[in-house]
Coordinates of C-alpha atoms and ligand atoms in Angstrom, one line a residue:
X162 CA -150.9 107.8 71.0
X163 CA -148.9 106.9 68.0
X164 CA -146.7 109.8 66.3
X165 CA -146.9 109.8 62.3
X166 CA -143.7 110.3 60.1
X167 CA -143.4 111.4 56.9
X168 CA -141.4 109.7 54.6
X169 CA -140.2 112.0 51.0
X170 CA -138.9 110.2 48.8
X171 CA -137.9 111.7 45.2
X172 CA -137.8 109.6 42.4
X173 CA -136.5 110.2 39.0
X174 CA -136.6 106.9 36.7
X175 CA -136.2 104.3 39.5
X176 CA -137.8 101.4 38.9
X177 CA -135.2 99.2 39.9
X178 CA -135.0 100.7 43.1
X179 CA -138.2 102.0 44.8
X180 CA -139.2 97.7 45.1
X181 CA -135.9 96.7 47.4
X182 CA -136.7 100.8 49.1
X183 CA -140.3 99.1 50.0
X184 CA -138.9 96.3 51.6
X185 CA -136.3 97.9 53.5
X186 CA -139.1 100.3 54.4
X187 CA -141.4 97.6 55.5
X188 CA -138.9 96.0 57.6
X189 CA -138.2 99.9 59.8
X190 CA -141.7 100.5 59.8
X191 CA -142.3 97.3 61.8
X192 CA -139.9 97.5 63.9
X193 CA -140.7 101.2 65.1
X194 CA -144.7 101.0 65.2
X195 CA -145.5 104.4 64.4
X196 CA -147.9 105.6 62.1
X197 CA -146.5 105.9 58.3
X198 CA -147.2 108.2 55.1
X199 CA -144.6 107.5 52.2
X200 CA -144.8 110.3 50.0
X201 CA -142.9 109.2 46.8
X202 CA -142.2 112.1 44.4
X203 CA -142.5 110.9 40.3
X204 CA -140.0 113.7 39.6
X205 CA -140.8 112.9 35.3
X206 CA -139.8 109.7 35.5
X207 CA -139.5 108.1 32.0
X208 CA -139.4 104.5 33.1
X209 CA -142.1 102.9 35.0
X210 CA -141.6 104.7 38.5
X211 CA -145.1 106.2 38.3
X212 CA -146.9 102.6 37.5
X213 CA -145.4 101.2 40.5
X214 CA -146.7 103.8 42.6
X215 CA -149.9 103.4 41.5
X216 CA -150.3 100.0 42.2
X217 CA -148.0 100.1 45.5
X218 CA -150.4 103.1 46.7
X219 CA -153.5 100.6 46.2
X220 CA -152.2 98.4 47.9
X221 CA -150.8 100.3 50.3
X222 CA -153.0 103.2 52.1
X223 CA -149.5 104.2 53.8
X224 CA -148.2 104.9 49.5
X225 CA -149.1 108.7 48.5
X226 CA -147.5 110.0 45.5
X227 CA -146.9 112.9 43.7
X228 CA -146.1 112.8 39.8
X229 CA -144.9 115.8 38.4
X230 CA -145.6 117.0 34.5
X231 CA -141.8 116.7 33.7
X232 CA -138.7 116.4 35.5
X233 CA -138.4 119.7 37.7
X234 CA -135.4 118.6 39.6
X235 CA -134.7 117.3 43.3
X236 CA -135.1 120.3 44.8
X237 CA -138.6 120.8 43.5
X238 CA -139.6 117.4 44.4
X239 CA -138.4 118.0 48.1
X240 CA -140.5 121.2 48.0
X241 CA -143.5 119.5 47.1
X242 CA -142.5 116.6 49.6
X243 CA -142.6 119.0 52.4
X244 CA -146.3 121.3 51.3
X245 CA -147.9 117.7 50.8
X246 CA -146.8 116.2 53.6
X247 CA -149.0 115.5 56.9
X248 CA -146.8 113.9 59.6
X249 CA -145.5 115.4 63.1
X250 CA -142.1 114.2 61.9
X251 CA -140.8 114.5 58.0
X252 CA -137.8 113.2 56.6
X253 CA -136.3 112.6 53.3
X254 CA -134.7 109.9 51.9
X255 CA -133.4 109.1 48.1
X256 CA -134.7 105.8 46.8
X257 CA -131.5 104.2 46.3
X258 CA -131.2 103.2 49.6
X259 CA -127.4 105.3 49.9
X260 CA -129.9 107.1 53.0
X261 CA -130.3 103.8 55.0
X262 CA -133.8 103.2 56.0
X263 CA -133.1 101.5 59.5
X264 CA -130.8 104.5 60.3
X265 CA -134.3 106.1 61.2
X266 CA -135.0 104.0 64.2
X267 CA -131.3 105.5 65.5
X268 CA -132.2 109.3 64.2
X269 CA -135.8 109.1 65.9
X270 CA -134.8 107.8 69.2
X271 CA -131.8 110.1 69.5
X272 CA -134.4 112.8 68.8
X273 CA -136.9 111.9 71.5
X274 CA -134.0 111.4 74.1
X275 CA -132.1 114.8 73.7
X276 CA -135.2 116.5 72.7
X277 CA -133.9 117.7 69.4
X278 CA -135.6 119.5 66.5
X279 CA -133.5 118.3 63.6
X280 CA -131.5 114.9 63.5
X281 CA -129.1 114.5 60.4
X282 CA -127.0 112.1 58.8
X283 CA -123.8 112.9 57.5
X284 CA -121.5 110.4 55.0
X285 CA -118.2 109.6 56.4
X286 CA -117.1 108.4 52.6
X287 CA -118.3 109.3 49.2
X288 CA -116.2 106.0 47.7
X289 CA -119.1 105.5 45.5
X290 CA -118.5 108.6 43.5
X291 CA -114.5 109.5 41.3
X292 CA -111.9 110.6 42.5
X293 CA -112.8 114.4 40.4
X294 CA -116.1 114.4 41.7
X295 CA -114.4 114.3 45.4
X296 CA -112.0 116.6 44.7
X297 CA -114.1 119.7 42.8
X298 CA -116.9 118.6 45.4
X299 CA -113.9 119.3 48.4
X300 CA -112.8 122.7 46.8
X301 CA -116.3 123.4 46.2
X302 CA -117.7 123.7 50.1
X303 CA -113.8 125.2 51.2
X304 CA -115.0 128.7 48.8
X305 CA -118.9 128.1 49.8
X306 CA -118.2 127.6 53.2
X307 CA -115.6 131.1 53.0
X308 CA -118.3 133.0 51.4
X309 CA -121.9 132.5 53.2
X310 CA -122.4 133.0 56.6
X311 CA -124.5 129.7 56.5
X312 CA -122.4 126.3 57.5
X313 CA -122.4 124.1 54.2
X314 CA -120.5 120.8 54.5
X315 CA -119.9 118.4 51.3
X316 CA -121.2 115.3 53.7
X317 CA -124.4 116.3 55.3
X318 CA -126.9 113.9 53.3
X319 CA -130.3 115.5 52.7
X320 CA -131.7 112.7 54.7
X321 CA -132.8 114.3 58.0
X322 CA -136.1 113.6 60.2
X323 CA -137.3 117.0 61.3
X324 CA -140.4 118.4 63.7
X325 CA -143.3 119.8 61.9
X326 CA -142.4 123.4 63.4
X327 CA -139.1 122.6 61.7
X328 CA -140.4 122.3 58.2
X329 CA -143.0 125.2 59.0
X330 CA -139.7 126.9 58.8
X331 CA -138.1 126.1 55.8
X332 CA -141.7 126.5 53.7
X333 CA -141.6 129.9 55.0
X334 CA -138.9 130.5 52.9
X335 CA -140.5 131.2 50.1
X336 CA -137.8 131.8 47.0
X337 CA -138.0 130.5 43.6
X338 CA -134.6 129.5 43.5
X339 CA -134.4 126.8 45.9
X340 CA -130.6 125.3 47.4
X341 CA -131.9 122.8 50.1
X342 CA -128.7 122.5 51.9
X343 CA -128.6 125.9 52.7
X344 CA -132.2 126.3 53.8
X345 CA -131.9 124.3 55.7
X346 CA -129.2 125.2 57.6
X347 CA -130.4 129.1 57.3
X348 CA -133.5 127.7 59.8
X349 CA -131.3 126.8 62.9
X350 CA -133.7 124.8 65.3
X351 CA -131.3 122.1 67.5
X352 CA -129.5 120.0 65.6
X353 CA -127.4 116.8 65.9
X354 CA -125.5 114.8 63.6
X355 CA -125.3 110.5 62.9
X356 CA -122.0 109.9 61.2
X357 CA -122.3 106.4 58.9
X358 CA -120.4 105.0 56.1
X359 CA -122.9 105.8 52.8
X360 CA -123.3 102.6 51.0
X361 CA -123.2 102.5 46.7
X362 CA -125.7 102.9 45.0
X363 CA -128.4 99.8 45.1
X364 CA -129.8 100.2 41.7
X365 CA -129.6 102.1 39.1
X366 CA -127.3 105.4 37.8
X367 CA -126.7 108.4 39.5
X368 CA -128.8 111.2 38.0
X369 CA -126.7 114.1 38.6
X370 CA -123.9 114.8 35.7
X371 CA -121.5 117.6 35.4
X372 CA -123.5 120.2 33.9
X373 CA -126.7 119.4 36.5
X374 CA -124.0 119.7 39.6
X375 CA -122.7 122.8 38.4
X376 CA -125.6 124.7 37.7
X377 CA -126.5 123.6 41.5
X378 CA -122.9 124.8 42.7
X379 CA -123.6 128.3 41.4
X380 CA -127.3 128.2 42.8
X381 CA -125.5 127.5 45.8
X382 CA -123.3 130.3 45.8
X383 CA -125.9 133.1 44.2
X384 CA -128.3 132.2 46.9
X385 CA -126.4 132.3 50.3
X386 CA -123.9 134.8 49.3
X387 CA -123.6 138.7 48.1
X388 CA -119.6 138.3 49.0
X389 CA -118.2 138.1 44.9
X390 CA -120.6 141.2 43.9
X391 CA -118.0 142.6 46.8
X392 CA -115.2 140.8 45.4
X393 CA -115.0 142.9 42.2
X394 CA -115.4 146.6 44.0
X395 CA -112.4 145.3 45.4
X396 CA -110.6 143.8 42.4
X397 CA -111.3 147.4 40.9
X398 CA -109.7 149.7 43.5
X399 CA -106.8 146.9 43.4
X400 CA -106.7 147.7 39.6
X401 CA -106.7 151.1 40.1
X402 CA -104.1 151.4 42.6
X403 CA -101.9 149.9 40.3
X404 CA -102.6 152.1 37.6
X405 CA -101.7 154.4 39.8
X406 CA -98.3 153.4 40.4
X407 CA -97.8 152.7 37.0
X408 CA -98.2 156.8 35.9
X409 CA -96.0 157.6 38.9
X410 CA -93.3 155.6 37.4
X411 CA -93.9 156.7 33.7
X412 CA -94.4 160.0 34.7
X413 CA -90.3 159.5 36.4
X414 CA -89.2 157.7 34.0
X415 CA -90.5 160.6 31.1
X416 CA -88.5 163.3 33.7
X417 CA -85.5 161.6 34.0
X418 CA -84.8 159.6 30.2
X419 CA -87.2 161.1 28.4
X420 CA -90.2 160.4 26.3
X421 CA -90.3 156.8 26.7
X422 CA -91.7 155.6 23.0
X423 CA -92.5 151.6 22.5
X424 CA -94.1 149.4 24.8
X425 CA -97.6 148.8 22.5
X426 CA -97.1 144.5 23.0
X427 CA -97.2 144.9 27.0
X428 CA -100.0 147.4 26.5
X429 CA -102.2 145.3 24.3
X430 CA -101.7 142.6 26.9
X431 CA -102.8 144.5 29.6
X432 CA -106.1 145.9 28.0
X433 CA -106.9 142.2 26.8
X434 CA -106.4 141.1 30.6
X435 CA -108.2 144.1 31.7
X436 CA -111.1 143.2 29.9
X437 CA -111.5 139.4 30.4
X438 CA -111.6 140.2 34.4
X439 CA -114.2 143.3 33.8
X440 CA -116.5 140.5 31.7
X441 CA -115.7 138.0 34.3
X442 CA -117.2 140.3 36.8
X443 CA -120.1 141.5 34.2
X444 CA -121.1 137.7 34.4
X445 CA -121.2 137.8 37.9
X446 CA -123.0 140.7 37.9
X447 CA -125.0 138.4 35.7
X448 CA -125.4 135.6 37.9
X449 CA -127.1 137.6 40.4
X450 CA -129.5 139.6 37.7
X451 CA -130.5 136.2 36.4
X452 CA -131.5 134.9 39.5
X453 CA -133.8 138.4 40.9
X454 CA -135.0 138.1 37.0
X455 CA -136.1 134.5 38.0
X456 CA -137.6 135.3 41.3
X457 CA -140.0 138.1 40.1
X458 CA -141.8 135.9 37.0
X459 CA -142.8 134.1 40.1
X460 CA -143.2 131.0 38.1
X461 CA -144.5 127.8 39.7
X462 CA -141.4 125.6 41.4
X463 CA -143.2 122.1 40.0
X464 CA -146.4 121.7 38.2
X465 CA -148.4 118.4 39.5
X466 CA -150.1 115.8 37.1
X467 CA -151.2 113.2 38.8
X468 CA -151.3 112.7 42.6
X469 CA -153.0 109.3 44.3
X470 CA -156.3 110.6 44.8
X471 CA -156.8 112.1 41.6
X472 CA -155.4 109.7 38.9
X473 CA -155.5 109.7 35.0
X474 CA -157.2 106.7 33.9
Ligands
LIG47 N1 -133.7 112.9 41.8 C1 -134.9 113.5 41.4 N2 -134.8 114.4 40.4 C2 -133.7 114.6 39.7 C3 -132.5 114.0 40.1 C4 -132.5 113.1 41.2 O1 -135.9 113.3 42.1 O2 -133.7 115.4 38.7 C5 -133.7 111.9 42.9 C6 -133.3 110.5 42.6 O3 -134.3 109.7 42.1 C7 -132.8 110.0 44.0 C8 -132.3 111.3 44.7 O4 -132.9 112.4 44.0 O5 -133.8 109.4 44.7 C9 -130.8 111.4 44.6 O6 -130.3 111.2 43.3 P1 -129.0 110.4 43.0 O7 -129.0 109.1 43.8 O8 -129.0 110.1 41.5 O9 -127.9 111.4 43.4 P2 -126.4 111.0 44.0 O10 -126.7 110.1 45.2 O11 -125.6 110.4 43.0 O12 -125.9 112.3 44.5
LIG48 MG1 -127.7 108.4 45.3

């Protein structure tokens, strides 16, 4: 009996490159004879993404899609990916082809042979992106990876083929504020890793800039780890203990000179950097509140607009 994979694929405005995706696609699911569901996400796509879905899932009874109401983000549109889809095997791939379609043949057979639960690719370059990117990405997982208890590495692609108990797992995870990399990880299950060389993008710009990536850092961070609400009980009993000494030796130095008058510039400076790490702190503090504030309005991760079976004319 044949096995069916899922295939999740999120788009956000990439009409230039779901066409080449297809044929790459068409080539793998040839060559491995399974049974196929591609599950394209329209992640509120401005371009023609959705238009090509539509006509590719008519053509195609393999083509679902999903097409959000706006653009919720990747990590929505891997959500939805994983609810909606129906195979024994899911995986998820971006549509610019930098997660190698035929590298599934390779993941699936090493699967079957070692009788895994989770096979993952992990990028032995990121070339494609700057030098700045690399670096804050590289400084990035060293403090993640010090402060959660989950293993987080910068090259672990989201492209991973996974049993159904697997992603069972990871939906039962329920939180609004969703950091894939981590859940994933958080699951366990038996894992094993395909190193490759990640190719450029084929089409198209990267849709991540600064501001996107950082927001995600600090999701990151918030969501796998209570250690900086830690980190500033222990910044204050530092603080304290030095304010301690500091009366000790004013309260000598009074005994043996005298009253000791002056001093006002070094005081000013240390109230003003007093404060600045108590708001630094407060916004941490912040951080955390935010999120639980998030959490409880139990708002809907992605709202759906169209899906293949029920399309707006
Ligand atoms: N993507 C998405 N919603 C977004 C941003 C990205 O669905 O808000 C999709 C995008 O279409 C692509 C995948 O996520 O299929 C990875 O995005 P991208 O290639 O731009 O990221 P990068 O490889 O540069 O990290
Ligand atoms: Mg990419």
């Amino acid at each position: 009996m044949k096995i069916k994979i899922s295939i999740i694929i999120p788009c956000f405005n990439e009409e230039e490159s779901i066409p080449l995706f297809y044929q790459e696609m068409l080539n793998v699911m040839q060559k491995m004879n399974q049974d196929f569901e591609l599950l394209f996400i329209n992640d509120g796509s401005k371009d023609k993404t959705l238009e090509i879905l539509k006509k590719y899932s008519k053509e195609d009874k393999r083509i679902r899609f999903i097409s959000f109401s706006r653009n919720f983000g990747k990590e929505a549109a891997i959500l939805a990916g994983l609810q909606h889809s129906t195979g024994d095997y899911i995986t998820l791939m971006d549509a610019d082809l930098q997660d190698p379609p035929e590298k599934l043949i390779e993941m699936y057979e090493l699967l079957q042979k070692e009788n895994l639960d989770i096979v993952g690719l992990k990028a032995n370059n990121h070339k494609n992106y700057g030098f700045i990117r690399r670096l804050l990405t590289k400084c990035y997982y060293k403090i993640i990876g010090s402060l959660s208890i989950i293993p987080m590495e910068p090259n672990e692609r989201d492209y991973r083929l996974m049993t159904r108990q697997v992603v069972d797992a990871v939906l039962s995870l329920t939180e609004y504020n969703r950091y894939s990399k981590g859940l994933f990880n958080f699951v366990g299950f038996d894992t094993k890793w395909i190193t490759y060389d990640a190719p450029n993008r084929i089409a198209g710009t990267t849709k991540w800039n600064f501001k996107k990536l950082f927001t995600y850092a600090i999701d990151g961070i918030v969501g796998f780890s209570t250690k900086p609400l830690v980190l500033s009980s222990l910044v204050g009993i530092l603080f304290c203990f030095i304010a301690f000494l500091f009366i000790l030796i004013i309260i000598l130095k009074t005994l043996i000179w005298g009253d000791p008058v002056g001093g006002w510039p070094s005081l000013a400076c240390i109230i003003i950097f007093v404060s600045g790490v108590q708001l630094f702190f407060l916004g941490i503090i912040g951080e955390y509140l935010s999120k639980i504030y998030l959490e409880t309005k139990q708002r809907p991760i992605y709202i759906i607009k169209e899906t293949e079976s029920h399309t707006k004319q």
